[in-house]
Each structure stands twice: as structure tokens, then as C-alpha cells.
Amino acid sequence: MADEENKGIIIFGRDVSKIPCFRNSFLYGIGGGVLLGLTHFLFTSKAVKSVNYSVYSFSIITLGYWIQCRYEYTKTKFEMLRLQEALANRALFEGTEEDRPKEKPELVDV
């Protein structure tokens, strides 16, 4: 029973619920596409053109948010890996000669 609850959506053999940024990208894309399509329809009353605007805006918003979100995700992940490495080195060198704080140079007023 617990396996059925945790089972996500499988597309091309991959669970998309575990892909970072996937859900938000599509939610913002769908919302933006519907909003822009309806707005275009209200002003022009052209159904086919409004559907085209809706699909185009969905595609652009989804792709744009996906790229931005994945960039931020990757940058954060890289910083976290660097921090983990620094903490591991700190624990490794604690109490040794390399652990001593560096002397700060004195500032001279000119």
C-alpha cells in the first residue's frame, strides 16, 4: 500500500516527480498559457489565434522557468558540495598546524 502512494508519474521510464523544477515549471507554464490565451480571446474574439497564443506562451514560460530554476538549482548544489568539502577538511585538520587562524595584517593609517 505504501509503494502505491509513493509511486510517481513515469514518463519514458523516469519518475518525473523526482526531477527538480519539473512540477513548478509546468504549473507556471500552464497557468501563464491559459491566462494569456484567455486574455487574447477576450480582446480579439479569435479562438484559433488565442489557442495558438496559449500554446506558444505555455512553451516559452515553461522553458524559461525551467532554465532559470535549473540554473539556480545547479548553482546551489555546487555551493553545497563546496561547503561540505570545506567542513570535511575543517574536521580533518582540526587541532593541527593548518588549523591555526591566519594572522591578520595590521592596517596602517596614511
Coordinates of C-alpha atoms in Angstrom, one line a residue:
M1 CA 0.0 0.0 0.0
A2 CA 2.9 2.4 0.8
D3 CA 4.5 1.7 -2.6
E4 CA 1.3 2.7 -4.4
E5 CA 1.2 6.0 -2.6
N6 CA 4.8 6.9 -3.3
K7 CA 4.6 5.9 -7.0
G8 CA 5.1 9.0 -9.2
I9 CA 4.3 9.7 -12.8
I10 CA 6.6 7.6 -15.1
I11 CA 7.5 9.2 -18.5
F12 CA 10.0 7.4 -20.7
G13 CA 11.0 5.2 -17.8
R14 CA 11.8 8.1 -15.4
D15 CA 9.8 9.3 -12.4
V16 CA 9.2 13.0 -13.2
S17 CA 8.1 13.7 -9.6
K18 CA 11.7 13.4 -8.6
I19 CA 13.1 15.8 -11.2
P20 CA 13.8 19.2 -9.5
C21 CA 11.9 22.1 -11.0
F22 CA 9.7 19.9 -13.2
R23 CA 6.4 20.5 -11.3
N24 CA 6.8 24.3 -10.9
S25 CA 7.9 24.8 -14.5
F26 CA 4.8 23.1 -15.8
L27 CA 2.4 24.7 -13.3
Y28 CA 3.7 28.2 -14.2
G29 CA 3.6 27.3 -17.9
I30 CA 0.0 26.0 -17.8
G31 CA -1.2 29.0 -15.7
G32 CA 0.5 31.5 -17.9
G33 CA -0.6 29.9 -21.1
V34 CA -4.3 29.8 -20.0
L35 CA -4.2 33.3 -18.8
L36 CA -2.6 34.7 -21.9
G37 CA -4.8 32.7 -24.2
L38 CA -8.0 33.9 -22.4
T39 CA -6.8 37.4 -22.3
H40 CA -6.1 37.3 -26.1
F41 CA -9.5 35.8 -26.7
L42 CA -11.3 38.5 -24.6
F43 CA -9.7 41.3 -26.6
T44 CA -9.9 39.8 -30.1
S45 CA -12.6 37.0 -30.1
K46 CA -10.4 34.9 -32.4
A47 CA -10.5 31.4 -30.9
V48 CA -7.9 29.7 -33.1
K49 CA -5.3 32.5 -32.7
S50 CA -6.0 32.6 -29.0
V51 CA -5.2 28.9 -28.7
N52 CA -2.0 29.4 -30.7
Y53 CA -1.0 32.2 -28.3
S54 CA -1.9 30.0 -25.4
V55 CA 0.4 27.1 -26.6
Y56 CA 3.2 29.5 -27.6
S57 CA 3.1 31.2 -24.2
F58 CA 2.9 27.9 -22.4
S59 CA 6.0 26.7 -24.2
I60 CA 8.0 29.9 -23.6
I61 CA 7.1 30.2 -20.0
T62 CA 7.8 26.6 -19.2
L63 CA 11.1 26.6 -21.0
G64 CA 12.1 29.9 -19.5
Y65 CA 11.2 28.9 -15.9
W66 CA 12.9 25.5 -16.4
I67 CA 16.2 27.1 -17.5
Q68 CA 16.2 29.7 -14.7
C69 CA 15.2 27.1 -12.0
R70 CA 17.7 24.5 -13.1
Y71 CA 20.5 27.2 -13.2
E72 CA 19.7 28.2 -9.6
Y73 CA 19.4 24.6 -8.5
T74 CA 22.8 23.7 -10.0
K75 CA 24.4 26.8 -8.5
T76 CA 23.1 26.0 -5.1
K77 CA 24.0 22.3 -5.4
F78 CA 27.6 23.3 -6.4
E79 CA 27.9 25.7 -3.4
M80 CA 26.6 23.0 -1.0
L81 CA 29.2 20.5 -2.3
R82 CA 31.9 23.0 -1.8
L83 CA 30.7 23.7 1.7
Q84 CA 30.5 20.0 2.6
E85 CA 34.1 19.6 1.3
A86 CA 35.2 22.6 3.4
L87 CA 33.5 21.2 6.5
A88 CA 35.1 17.8 6.0
N89 CA 38.6 19.5 5.6
R90 CA 37.9 21.5 8.8
A91 CA 37.2 18.4 10.7
L92 CA 40.2 16.7 9.2
F93 CA 42.7 19.5 10.1
E94 CA 41.2 20.4 13.4
G95 CA 43.9 20.7 16.0
T96 CA 46.8 20.7 13.6
E97 CA 49.2 23.3 12.4
E98 CA 47.0 24.2 9.4
D99 CA 44.0 24.8 11.7
R100 CA 45.6 27.9 13.4
P101 CA 43.9 31.1 12.3
K102 CA 45.9 33.2 10.0
E103 CA 47.3 36.4 11.3
K104 CA 45.6 39.5 10.1
P105 CA 47.8 42.2 8.7
E106 CA 47.5 45.5 10.6
L107 CA 46.0 48.4 8.8
V108 CA 48.2 51.5 8.6
D109 CA 46.6 54.9 8.5
V110 CA 48.1 57.1 5.8

